[in-house]
PDB file of C-alpha atoms in Angstrom:
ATOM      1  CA  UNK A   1     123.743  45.070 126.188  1.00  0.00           C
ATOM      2  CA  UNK A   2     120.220  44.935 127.711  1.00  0.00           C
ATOM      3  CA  UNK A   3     119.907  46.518 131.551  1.00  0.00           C
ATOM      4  CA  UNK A   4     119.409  43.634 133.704  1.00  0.00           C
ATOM      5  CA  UNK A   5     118.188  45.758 136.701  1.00  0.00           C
ATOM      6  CA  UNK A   6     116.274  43.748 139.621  1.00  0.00           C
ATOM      7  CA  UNK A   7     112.798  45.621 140.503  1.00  0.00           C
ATOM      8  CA  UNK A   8     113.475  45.549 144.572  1.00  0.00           C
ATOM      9  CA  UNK A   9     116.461  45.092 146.712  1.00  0.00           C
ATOM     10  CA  UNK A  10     118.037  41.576 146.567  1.00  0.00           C
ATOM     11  CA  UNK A  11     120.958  42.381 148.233  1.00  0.00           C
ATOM     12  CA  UNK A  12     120.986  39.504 150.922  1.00  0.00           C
ATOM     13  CA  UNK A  13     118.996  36.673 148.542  1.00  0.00           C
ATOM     14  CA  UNK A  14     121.925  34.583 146.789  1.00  0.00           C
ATOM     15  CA  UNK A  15     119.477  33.070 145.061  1.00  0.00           C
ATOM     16  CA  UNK A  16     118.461  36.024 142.817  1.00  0.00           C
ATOM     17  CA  UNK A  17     122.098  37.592 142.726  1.00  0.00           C
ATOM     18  CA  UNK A  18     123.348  34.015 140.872  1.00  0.00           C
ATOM     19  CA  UNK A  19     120.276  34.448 138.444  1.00  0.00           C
ATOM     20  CA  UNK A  20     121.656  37.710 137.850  1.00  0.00           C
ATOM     21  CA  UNK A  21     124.977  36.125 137.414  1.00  0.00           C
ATOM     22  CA  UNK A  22     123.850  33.896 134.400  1.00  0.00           C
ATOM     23  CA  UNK A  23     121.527  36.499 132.951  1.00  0.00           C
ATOM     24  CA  UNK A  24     124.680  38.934 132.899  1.00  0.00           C
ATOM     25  CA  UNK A  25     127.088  36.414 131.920  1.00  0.00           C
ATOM     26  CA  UNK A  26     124.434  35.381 129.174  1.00  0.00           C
ATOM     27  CA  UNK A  27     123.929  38.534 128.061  1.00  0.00           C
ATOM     28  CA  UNK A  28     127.564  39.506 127.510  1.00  0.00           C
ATOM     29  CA  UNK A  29     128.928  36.669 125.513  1.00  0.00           C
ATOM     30  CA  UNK A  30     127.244  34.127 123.588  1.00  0.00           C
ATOM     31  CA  UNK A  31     128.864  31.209 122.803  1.00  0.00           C
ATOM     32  CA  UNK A  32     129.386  27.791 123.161  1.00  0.00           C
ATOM     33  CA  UNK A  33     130.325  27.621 126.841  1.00  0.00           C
ATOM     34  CA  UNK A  34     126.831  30.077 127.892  1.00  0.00           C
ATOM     35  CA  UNK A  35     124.856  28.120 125.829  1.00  0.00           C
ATOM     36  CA  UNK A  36     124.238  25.557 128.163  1.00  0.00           C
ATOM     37  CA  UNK A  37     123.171  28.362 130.290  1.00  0.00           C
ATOM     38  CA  UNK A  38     121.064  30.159 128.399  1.00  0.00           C
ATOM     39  CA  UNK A  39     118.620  27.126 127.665  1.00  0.00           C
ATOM     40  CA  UNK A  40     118.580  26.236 131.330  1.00  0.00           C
ATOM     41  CA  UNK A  41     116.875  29.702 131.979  1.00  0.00           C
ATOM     42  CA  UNK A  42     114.856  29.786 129.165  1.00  0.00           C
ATOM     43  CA  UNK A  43     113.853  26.027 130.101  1.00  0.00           C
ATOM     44  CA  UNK A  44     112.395  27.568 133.009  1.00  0.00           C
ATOM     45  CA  UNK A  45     110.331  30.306 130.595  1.00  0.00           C
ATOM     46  CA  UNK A  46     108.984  27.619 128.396  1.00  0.00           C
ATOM     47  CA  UNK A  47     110.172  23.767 129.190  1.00  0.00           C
ATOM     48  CA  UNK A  48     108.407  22.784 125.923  1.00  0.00           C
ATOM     49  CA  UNK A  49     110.596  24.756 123.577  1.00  0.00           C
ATOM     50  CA  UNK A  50     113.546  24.729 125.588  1.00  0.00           C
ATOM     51  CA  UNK A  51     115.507  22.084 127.119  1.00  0.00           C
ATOM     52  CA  UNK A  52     118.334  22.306 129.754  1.00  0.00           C
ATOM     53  CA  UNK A  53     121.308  19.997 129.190  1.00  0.00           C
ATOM     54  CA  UNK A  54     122.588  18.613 132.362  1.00  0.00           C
ATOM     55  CA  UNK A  55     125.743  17.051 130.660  1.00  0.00           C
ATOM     56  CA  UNK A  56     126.939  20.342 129.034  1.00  0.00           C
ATOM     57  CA  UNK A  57     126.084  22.291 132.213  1.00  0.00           C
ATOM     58  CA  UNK A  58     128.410  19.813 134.139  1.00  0.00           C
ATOM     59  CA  UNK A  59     131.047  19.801 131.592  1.00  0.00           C
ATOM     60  CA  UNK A  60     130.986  23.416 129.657  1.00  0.00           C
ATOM     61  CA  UNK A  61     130.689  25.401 132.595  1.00  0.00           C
ATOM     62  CA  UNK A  62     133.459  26.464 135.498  1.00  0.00           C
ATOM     63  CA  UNK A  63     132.569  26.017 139.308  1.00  0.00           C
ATOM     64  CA  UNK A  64     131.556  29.137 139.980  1.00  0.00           C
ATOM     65  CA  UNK A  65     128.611  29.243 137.730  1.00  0.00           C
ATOM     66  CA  UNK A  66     127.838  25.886 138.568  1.00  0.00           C
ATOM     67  CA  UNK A  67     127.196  26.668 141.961  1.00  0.00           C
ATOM     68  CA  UNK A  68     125.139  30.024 140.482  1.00  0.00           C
ATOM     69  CA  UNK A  69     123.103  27.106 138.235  1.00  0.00           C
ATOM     70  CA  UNK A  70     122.078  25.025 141.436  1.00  0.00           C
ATOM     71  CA  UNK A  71     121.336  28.422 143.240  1.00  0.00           C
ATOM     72  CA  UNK A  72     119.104  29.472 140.718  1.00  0.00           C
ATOM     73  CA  UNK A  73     117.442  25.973 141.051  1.00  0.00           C
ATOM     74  CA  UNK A  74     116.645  26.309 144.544  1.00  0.00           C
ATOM     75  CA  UNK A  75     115.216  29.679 143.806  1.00  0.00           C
ATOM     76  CA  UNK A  76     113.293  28.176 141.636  1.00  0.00           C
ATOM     77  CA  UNK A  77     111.519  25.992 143.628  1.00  0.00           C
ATOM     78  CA  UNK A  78     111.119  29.099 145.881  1.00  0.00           C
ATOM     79  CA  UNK A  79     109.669  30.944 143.490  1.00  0.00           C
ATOM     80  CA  UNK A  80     106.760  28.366 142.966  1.00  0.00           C
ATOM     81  CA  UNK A  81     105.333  29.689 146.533  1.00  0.00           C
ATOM     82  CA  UNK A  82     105.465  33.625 145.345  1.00  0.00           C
ATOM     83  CA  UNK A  83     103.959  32.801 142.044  1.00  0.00           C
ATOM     84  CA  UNK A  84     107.172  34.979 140.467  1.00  0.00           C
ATOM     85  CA  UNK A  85     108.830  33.524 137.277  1.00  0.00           C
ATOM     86  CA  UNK A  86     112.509  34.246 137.228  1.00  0.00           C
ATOM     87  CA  UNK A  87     112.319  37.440 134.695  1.00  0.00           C
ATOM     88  CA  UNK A  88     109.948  38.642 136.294  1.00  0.00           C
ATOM     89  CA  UNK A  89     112.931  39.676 139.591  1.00  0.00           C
ATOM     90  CA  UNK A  90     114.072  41.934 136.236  1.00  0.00           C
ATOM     91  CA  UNK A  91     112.572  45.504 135.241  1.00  0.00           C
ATOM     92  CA  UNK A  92     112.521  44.313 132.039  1.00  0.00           C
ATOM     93  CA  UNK A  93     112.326  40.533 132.421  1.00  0.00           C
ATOM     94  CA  UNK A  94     110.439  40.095 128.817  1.00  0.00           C
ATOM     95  CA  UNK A  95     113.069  41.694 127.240  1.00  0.00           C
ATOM     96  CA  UNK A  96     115.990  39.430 128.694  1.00  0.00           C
ATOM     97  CA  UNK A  97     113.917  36.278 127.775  1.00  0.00           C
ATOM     98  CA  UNK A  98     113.006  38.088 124.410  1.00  0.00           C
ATOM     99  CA  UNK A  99     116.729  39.025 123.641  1.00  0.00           C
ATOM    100  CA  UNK A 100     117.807  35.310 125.296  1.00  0.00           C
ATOM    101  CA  UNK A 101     115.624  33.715 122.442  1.00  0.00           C
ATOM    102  CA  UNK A 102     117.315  35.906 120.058  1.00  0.00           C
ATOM    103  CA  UNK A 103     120.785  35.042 120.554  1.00  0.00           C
ATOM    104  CA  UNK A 104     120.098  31.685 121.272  1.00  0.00           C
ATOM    105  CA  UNK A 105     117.794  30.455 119.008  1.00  0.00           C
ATOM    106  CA  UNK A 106     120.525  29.466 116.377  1.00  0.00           C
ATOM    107  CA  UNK A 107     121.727  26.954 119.062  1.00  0.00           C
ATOM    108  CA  UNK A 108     118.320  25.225 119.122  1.00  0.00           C
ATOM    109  CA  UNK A 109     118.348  21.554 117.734  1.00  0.00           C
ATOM    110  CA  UNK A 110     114.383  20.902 118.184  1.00  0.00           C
TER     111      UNK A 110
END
């Protein structure tokens, strides 16, 4: 599986550590149940090619990464003030998104 090391210390931001979460948890097992996942994050890398389902995230997915989905959301809208995408909190963010689009390009419908 691919490193998903942050670049910096994130220790305190729960925020980033839940976009770890689903990067991790995306990484490691791909399937119906992280697809819903997966295209949320890459919705955020390109919104054009990728769509987040809000019905499958609300039914496919257990509490715990819910609550890492809608923390990843406010980060987000955080990010917009730093200028950061969300791979780019990764040491090898293209790679995620590039390996992301790999695995879950079979899953695509558009």
């Amino acid at each position: 599986m691919i490193s998903v090391a942050m670049i910096g210390e994130w220790d305190d931001d729960e925020g980033v550590e839940a976009l770890q979460r689903l990067v991790e948890t995306c990484l490691r097992h791909v399937g119906n149940d992280t697809v819903p996942i997966a295209f949320f994050l890459l919705s955020f890398y390109d919104g054009a090619e990728f769509r987040a389902d809000i019905e499958m995230l609300c039914r496919r997915i257990d509490g715990r990464l819910f609550k890492d989905v809608i923390l990843t959301m406010i980060l987000k809208i955080l990010m917009r003030k730093s200028g950061m995408d969300w791979y780019e909190y990764f040491l090898n963010g293209r790679d995620i998104v590039d390996e992301l689009i790999e695995n879950y390009e079979e899953y695509c419908d558009f």
